Coordinates of C-alpha atoms in Angstrom, one line a residue:
Chain A
X4 CA -19.0 -5.1 -46.7
X5 CA -21.4 -8.2 -46.3
X6 CA -19.5 -11.7 -47.2
X7 CA -22.4 -13.7 -46.8
X8 CA -23.0 -16.4 -49.4
X9 CA -26.7 -16.3 -50.3
X10 CA -27.4 -19.5 -48.9
X11 CA -28.9 -21.2 -52.8
X12 CA -27.0 -24.4 -53.3
X13 CA -24.3 -24.3 -56.0
X14 CA -24.7 -20.5 -55.1
X15 CA -21.2 -18.6 -54.6
X16 CA -22.8 -14.9 -54.7
X17 CA -21.1 -12.7 -52.1
X18 CA -24.6 -11.4 -50.6
X19 CA -28.0 -11.7 -51.0
X20 CA -29.5 -10.2 -54.3
X21 CA -31.8 -7.6 -54.0
X22 CA -34.4 -9.0 -56.8
X23 CA -35.3 -11.9 -54.6
X24 CA -38.3 -11.8 -52.0
X25 CA -37.0 -14.2 -50.0
X26 CA -36.6 -13.0 -46.6
X27 CA -32.8 -13.2 -46.0
X28 CA -33.2 -14.6 -42.5
X29 CA -34.6 -18.0 -44.4
X30 CA -31.7 -18.0 -46.4
X31 CA -29.5 -20.9 -44.5
X32 CA -32.6 -22.5 -42.7
X33 CA -34.1 -25.7 -44.6
X34 CA -37.9 -25.1 -45.7
X35 CA -40.4 -26.8 -44.6
X36 CA -44.4 -26.7 -46.0
X37 CA -45.1 -24.2 -43.5
X38 CA -42.8 -22.0 -45.2
X39 CA -44.8 -21.7 -48.3
X40 CA -47.8 -19.7 -47.4
X41 CA -49.4 -18.6 -50.7
X42 CA -47.5 -15.2 -51.9
X43 CA -44.9 -14.2 -54.0
X44 CA -42.1 -16.7 -52.8
X45 CA -39.1 -14.7 -55.1
X46 CA -37.1 -14.2 -57.9
X47 CA -34.4 -16.5 -59.0
X48 CA -31.5 -15.8 -61.9
X49 CA -30.0 -14.9 -63.5
X50 CA -28.8 -18.3 -65.9
X51 CA -27.6 -17.5 -68.6
X52 CA -28.3 -20.4 -71.5
X53 CA -25.4 -20.7 -74.1
X54 CA -25.9 -21.6 -77.8
X55 CA -23.9 -24.9 -77.4
X56 CA -26.2 -25.9 -74.4
X57 CA -29.9 -25.6 -76.4
X58 CA -28.1 -27.7 -79.5
X59 CA -26.6 -29.9 -76.8
X60 CA -29.8 -30.7 -75.5
X61 CA -32.0 -30.9 -78.7
X62 CA -29.4 -33.2 -80.2
X63 CA -30.2 -35.5 -77.6
X64 CA -34.0 -35.1 -76.6
X65 CA -35.5 -32.9 -79.5
X66 CA -33.7 -33.0 -82.5
X67 CA -35.9 -30.7 -84.4
X68 CA -34.7 -28.4 -87.2
X69 CA -35.7 -25.1 -85.1
X70 CA -33.7 -26.5 -82.0
X71 CA -30.7 -27.5 -84.0
X72 CA -30.0 -25.8 -87.8
X73 CA -29.6 -21.9 -87.8
X74 CA -30.7 -22.1 -91.3
X75 CA -34.0 -23.6 -91.4
X76 CA -34.6 -22.4 -87.9
X77 CA -34.7 -18.4 -89.6
X78 CA -37.3 -20.2 -92.0
X79 CA -39.4 -21.8 -89.5
X80 CA -42.7 -20.6 -87.1
X81 CA -39.6 -19.0 -84.3
X82 CA -37.8 -16.7 -87.2
X83 CA -33.8 -18.2 -85.7
X84 CA -33.0 -20.6 -83.2
X85 CA -34.6 -21.8 -80.3
X86 CA -34.0 -24.4 -77.4
X87 CA -36.4 -27.0 -76.8
X88 CA -39.3 -26.4 -74.5
X89 CA -38.1 -29.0 -72.6
X90 CA -35.4 -28.2 -72.0
X91 CA -36.5 -24.7 -71.0
X92 CA -37.9 -26.7 -68.2
X93 CA -35.5 -28.2 -67.3
X94 CA -33.8 -25.1 -66.7
X95 CA -36.4 -23.8 -64.8
X96 CA -36.3 -27.0 -62.4
X97 CA -32.3 -26.1 -62.4
X98 CA -33.5 -22.6 -61.1
X99 CA -36.0 -24.0 -58.6
X100 CA -33.4 -26.0 -57.0
X101 CA -30.7 -23.8 -56.7
X102 CA -33.4 -21.1 -55.2
X103 CA -35.3 -22.9 -52.9
X104 CA -36.2 -26.8 -53.2
X105 CA -32.3 -27.6 -52.8
X106 CA -33.5 -26.6 -48.9
X107 CA -36.8 -27.7 -49.0
X108 CA -37.7 -31.0 -47.7
X109 CA -39.5 -31.7 -50.8
X110 CA -40.6 -35.5 -51.5
X111 CA -41.3 -34.7 -55.5
X112 CA -43.9 -33.8 -58.0
X113 CA -47.0 -35.3 -58.7
X114 CA -46.8 -33.9 -62.4
X115 CA -47.8 -30.2 -63.9
X116 CA -50.8 -28.6 -63.9
X117 CA -50.5 -26.8 -66.3
X118 CA -47.5 -25.0 -68.8
X119 CA -47.3 -22.9 -71.4
X120 CA -44.3 -22.0 -73.8
X121 CA -45.1 -18.5 -74.9
X122 CA -42.0 -17.5 -76.7
X123 CA -38.9 -18.9 -77.8
X124 CA -35.7 -19.4 -75.6
X125 CA -33.2 -18.4 -77.5
X126 CA -28.7 -18.8 -77.0
X127 CA -27.2 -16.2 -74.9
X128 CA -30.8 -15.1 -73.2
X129 CA -30.5 -14.6 -69.6
X130 CA -33.4 -16.1 -67.3
X131 CA -35.1 -14.9 -64.3
X132 CA -37.6 -17.2 -62.5
X133 CA -40.5 -15.5 -60.8
X134 CA -42.2 -17.8 -57.9
X135 CA -45.2 -17.8 -56.5
X136 CA -47.0 -20.0 -54.1
X137 CA -51.0 -21.0 -55.3
X138 CA -51.9 -22.9 -52.9
X139 CA -50.5 -24.7 -49.5
X140 CA -52.8 -27.2 -47.9
X141 CA -52.4 -29.9 -45.3
X142 CA -52.3 -33.7 -47.3
X143 CA -55.2 -35.2 -45.8
X144 CA -53.7 -38.9 -46.6
X145 CA -50.3 -37.9 -45.8
X146 CA -51.1 -35.5 -43.2
X147 CA -47.6 -35.5 -42.2
X148 CA -46.6 -33.5 -45.7
X149 CA -48.6 -31.0 -46.9
X150 CA -49.5 -29.8 -51.1
X151 CA -47.9 -26.6 -51.8
X152 CA -48.3 -25.5 -55.6
X153 CA -45.9 -23.1 -57.2
X154 CA -46.4 -21.2 -60.3
X155 CA -43.1 -20.4 -61.9
X156 CA -42.7 -17.3 -64.3
X157 CA -39.4 -17.5 -66.7
X158 CA -38.3 -14.0 -68.5
X159 CA -35.8 -13.2 -70.1
X160 CA -33.6 -9.7 -69.9
X161 CA -35.9 -8.1 -71.5
X162 CA -38.6 -9.2 -69.7
X163 CA -40.7 -11.0 -72.5
X164 CA -42.5 -14.3 -70.6
X165 CA -41.1 -17.6 -72.4
X166 CA -42.8 -20.2 -70.4
X167 CA -45.2 -20.0 -67.5
X168 CA -45.5 -23.2 -65.1
X169 CA -48.2 -24.2 -62.1
X170 CA -46.9 -27.7 -60.3
X171 CA -47.3 -28.8 -57.1
X172 CA -44.8 -30.5 -54.7
X173 CA -45.1 -32.6 -51.6
X174 CA -43.3 -30.7 -49.2
X175 CA -42.5 -32.2 -45.2
X176 CA -44.3 -30.4 -42.8
X177 CA -42.1 -29.0 -39.6
X178 CA -42.0 -31.9 -37.2
X179 CA -42.6 -29.6 -34.5
X180 CA -45.9 -28.5 -35.7
X181 CA -47.2 -32.6 -36.7
X182 CA -46.1 -33.5 -33.2
X183 CA -48.1 -31.0 -31.3
X184 CA -51.2 -31.8 -33.5
X185 CA -50.8 -35.2 -32.2
X186 CA -50.4 -34.9 -28.8
Chain B
X21 CA -38.5 -61.8 -94.7
X22 CA -38.8 -57.7 -94.2
X23 CA -35.4 -56.0 -94.7
X24 CA -37.0 -52.6 -95.1
X25 CA -36.0 -50.4 -92.1
X26 CA -39.2 -48.7 -90.2
X27 CA -38.7 -45.5 -91.3
X28 CA -38.7 -44.3 -87.9
X29 CA -35.9 -41.3 -87.5
X30 CA -32.2 -43.0 -85.9
X31 CA -34.1 -46.6 -86.0
X32 CA -32.4 -49.1 -87.7
X33 CA -35.2 -51.7 -86.5
X34 CA -35.5 -54.2 -89.4
X35 CA -39.0 -54.5 -90.2
X36 CA -42.4 -52.4 -88.3
X37 CA -42.6 -53.4 -84.9
X38 CA -45.7 -55.4 -84.4
X39 CA -47.0 -53.5 -81.3
X40 CA -47.2 -50.2 -83.9
X41 CA -50.5 -49.4 -85.2
X42 CA -49.3 -47.4 -87.0
X43 CA -49.9 -48.1 -90.9
X44 CA -46.8 -49.3 -92.8
X45 CA -47.8 -47.5 -95.8
X46 CA -47.6 -44.2 -94.0
X47 CA -44.3 -44.6 -92.7
X48 CA -42.0 -42.9 -95.4
X49 CA -44.7 -40.2 -95.7
X50 CA -43.9 -36.6 -94.5
X51 CA -46.5 -36.4 -92.0
X52 CA -49.1 -33.5 -92.4
X53 CA -52.4 -32.7 -90.0
X54 CA -54.6 -34.5 -92.6
X55 CA -53.0 -37.7 -91.0
X56 CA -53.8 -37.4 -87.0
X57 CA -57.5 -38.0 -87.1
X58 CA -58.7 -38.8 -83.8
X59 CA -57.8 -41.9 -82.2
X60 CA -55.3 -44.7 -81.7
X61 CA -51.6 -43.3 -83.3
X62 CA -49.3 -46.1 -82.6
X63 CA -47.1 -47.4 -80.2
X64 CA -43.2 -47.0 -80.3
X65 CA -39.7 -48.1 -78.0
X66 CA -38.8 -49.7 -76.8
X67 CA -35.9 -47.3 -75.1
X68 CA -33.9 -48.3 -72.7
X69 CA -32.5 -45.4 -69.6
X70 CA -29.5 -46.2 -68.2
X71 CA -28.2 -45.7 -64.9
X72 CA -25.5 -43.5 -66.0
X73 CA -28.4 -41.1 -68.2
X74 CA -30.4 -40.5 -65.3
X75 CA -27.3 -39.4 -63.1
X76 CA -26.3 -37.2 -65.9
X77 CA -29.5 -35.7 -66.6
X78 CA -29.8 -34.8 -62.6
X79 CA -26.7 -33.9 -61.9
X80 CA -27.1 -30.9 -64.8
X81 CA -30.8 -30.0 -64.2
X82 CA -32.9 -31.7 -60.9
X83 CA -29.8 -32.7 -58.3
X84 CA -32.1 -33.7 -55.6
X85 CA -30.5 -36.8 -53.4
X86 CA -33.4 -39.4 -54.6
X87 CA -31.8 -38.8 -58.3
X88 CA -28.4 -38.5 -57.9
X89 CA -27.6 -41.1 -54.7
X90 CA -28.7 -44.3 -54.2
X91 CA -28.7 -44.4 -49.9
X92 CA -30.6 -40.9 -49.5
X93 CA -32.8 -42.6 -52.8
X94 CA -33.9 -45.5 -50.5
X95 CA -35.0 -43.8 -47.7
X96 CA -37.4 -41.5 -50.3
X97 CA -40.9 -41.8 -50.6
X98 CA -39.5 -43.1 -53.9
X99 CA -38.1 -46.4 -52.4
X100 CA -34.5 -46.2 -54.3
X101 CA -33.0 -44.3 -57.1
X102 CA -35.8 -42.4 -59.9
X103 CA -34.8 -40.4 -62.7
X104 CA -36.1 -36.4 -62.5
X105 CA -39.7 -36.1 -64.4
X106 CA -38.1 -33.6 -66.5
X107 CA -35.7 -36.4 -67.4
X108 CA -38.6 -38.8 -68.1
X109 CA -40.4 -36.0 -70.4
X110 CA -37.1 -35.3 -72.1
X111 CA -36.6 -38.9 -73.2
X112 CA -41.2 -39.1 -74.0
X113 CA -40.1 -36.3 -76.4
X114 CA -37.2 -38.0 -78.4
X115 CA -39.5 -40.9 -78.5
X116 CA -42.4 -39.0 -80.1
X117 CA -39.4 -37.5 -82.5
X118 CA -38.2 -41.0 -83.0
X119 CA -41.4 -42.3 -83.4
X120 CA -43.4 -39.5 -86.2
X121 CA -42.7 -35.9 -85.4
X122 CA -39.6 -36.2 -87.0
X123 CA -41.2 -37.2 -90.1
X124 CA -44.3 -34.5 -89.5
X125 CA -44.8 -31.1 -90.7
X126 CA -44.6 -29.9 -86.9
X127 CA -44.4 -26.0 -86.2
X128 CA -44.2 -26.3 -82.4
X129 CA -46.4 -26.8 -79.6
X130 CA -47.7 -24.1 -77.1
X131 CA -47.1 -26.1 -74.3
X132 CA -48.5 -29.0 -72.2
X133 CA -52.4 -29.1 -70.9
X134 CA -51.9 -31.6 -68.1
X135 CA -48.6 -34.3 -67.0
X136 CA -48.6 -36.4 -64.6
X137 CA -45.5 -38.3 -63.0
X138 CA -47.1 -41.8 -61.8
X139 CA -44.6 -44.4 -60.5
X140 CA -40.7 -43.5 -60.9
X141 CA -38.4 -44.3 -63.3
X142 CA -35.4 -46.6 -62.6
X143 CA -32.2 -47.5 -63.9
X144 CA -32.6 -50.2 -66.9
X145 CA -36.1 -49.5 -67.6
X146 CA -37.1 -50.5 -70.9
X147 CA -40.0 -47.6 -71.9
X148 CA -43.3 -47.8 -74.4
X149 CA -45.2 -45.2 -75.2
X150 CA -48.0 -45.3 -76.1
X151 CA -50.0 -42.4 -78.3
X152 CA -53.2 -41.4 -79.0
X153 CA -55.0 -38.3 -81.0
X154 CA -57.7 -37.2 -79.1
X155 CA -58.8 -34.2 -80.8
X156 CA -57.8 -32.1 -84.1
X157 CA -58.6 -29.0 -85.1
X158 CA -58.3 -26.8 -88.3
X159 CA -56.3 -23.2 -86.8
X160 CA -59.3 -20.4 -86.8
X161 CA -56.0 -17.8 -87.1
X162 CA -53.8 -19.6 -89.1
X163 CA -55.9 -21.8 -91.5
X164 CA -53.1 -23.2 -93.5
X165 CA -52.0 -25.1 -90.1
X166 CA -54.1 -27.8 -87.4
X167 CA -53.8 -28.2 -84.1
X168 CA -53.4 -31.7 -82.5
X169 CA -53.8 -32.5 -79.3
X170 CA -51.8 -35.9 -78.5
X171 CA -51.8 -37.8 -75.1
X172 CA -49.0 -39.9 -74.6
X173 CA -48.2 -42.7 -71.9
X174 CA -45.0 -44.0 -71.0
X175 CA -45.2 -47.4 -69.6
X176 CA -42.2 -49.5 -68.6
X177 CA -41.8 -53.5 -69.4
X178 CA -44.1 -54.7 -66.6
X179 CA -46.7 -52.2 -67.8
X180 CA -46.7 -50.2 -65.3
X181 CA -47.8 -46.2 -66.4
X182 CA -44.9 -43.6 -65.6
X183 CA -46.1 -40.6 -67.0
X184 CA -49.0 -39.1 -68.7
X185 CA -49.0 -35.8 -70.8
X186 CA -51.6 -34.4 -73.2
X187 CA -49.8 -31.7 -75.3
X188 CA -51.0 -29.9 -78.9
X189 CA -48.7 -29.4 -81.5
X190 CA -49.2 -27.1 -84.7
X191 CA -49.3 -28.7 -87.8
X192 CA -49.3 -27.9 -91.2
X193 CA -52.3 -28.6 -93.8
X194 CA -51.1 -30.9 -96.8
X195 CA -50.7 -27.7 -99.0
X196 CA -53.0 -29.4 -101.6
X197 CA -55.8 -29.5 -99.2
X198 CA -54.9 -26.0 -98.0
X199 CA -55.6 -24.7 -101.9
X200 CA -58.5 -26.6 -102.6
X201 CA -59.9 -24.4 -100.2
X202 CA -59.0 -21.2 -100.9
X203 CA -59.9 -22.2 -105.0

């Protein structure tokens, strides 16, 4: 019986999740630019979202009635209490961190190219995150780094897409590759 | 001496701030689509951000070393502890809520067209938010509503731009205008 932890930061699950497209031999490695060729990176989750979390985030950052007040939310376009879109983004960030960014030589992100909120985040939702690399290129201004553009798609347990995001991240290249080029 | 509160939700300041471009007579009204013609909407803030807030948000949503660990952050591209970009977005959302969205017939947002993180959010920063309406049009599919596209720019006390965001929001039209059209 496989008892190895899967290697994702903060995860104590006993094995590699079958839904992940991530290669098992990469699970304990630090990931660099070279580990992100264009294509499917993996599927991460599930992450359950509680009513308490939704209310706490809304109270602090986005206290609109549809995010805080059950009755007002029922009368709203969202037809019931729904988490803030910014809460969903923050949860997606954490899922990406736990999934791969926590083990990646990430230097930060210059921003988000596109972000779509497509369906409401509901209390009790179990979220899954699909991540693809849409582009990966070496930086011209900082040749020891590359820019990896990720597309993240968050779904609930019924498969409905709640959110899509396309965002570049700056990632260090493997030292051996950079040294070889310089030599 | 003017002792009226400025009317922004959560604000107990004694008067309309001189930096705001918002018309004072609008301060207590519910705002509809008609109140958002293209052009400058206003300047909102200041909002101070503490080290404790930065660490708490990072621990929950974005525990990368540059957001959590002073020493690691000094060695990073950000040259010191910096808040998560998603924290800055959440704070911008709250500043927009306090500034005008809390009094607006907002139905939600389909997403973000563009988001740029341009400089680090530092502990102790005092943020100001400039908001412009870049486009305002009546919805074809839901003619009782309009789509107002906002550009938000967050600056610190030195005037450095930390973040720019362009995002559409769906806003109800004033009932009298819609009734007149239908009549």
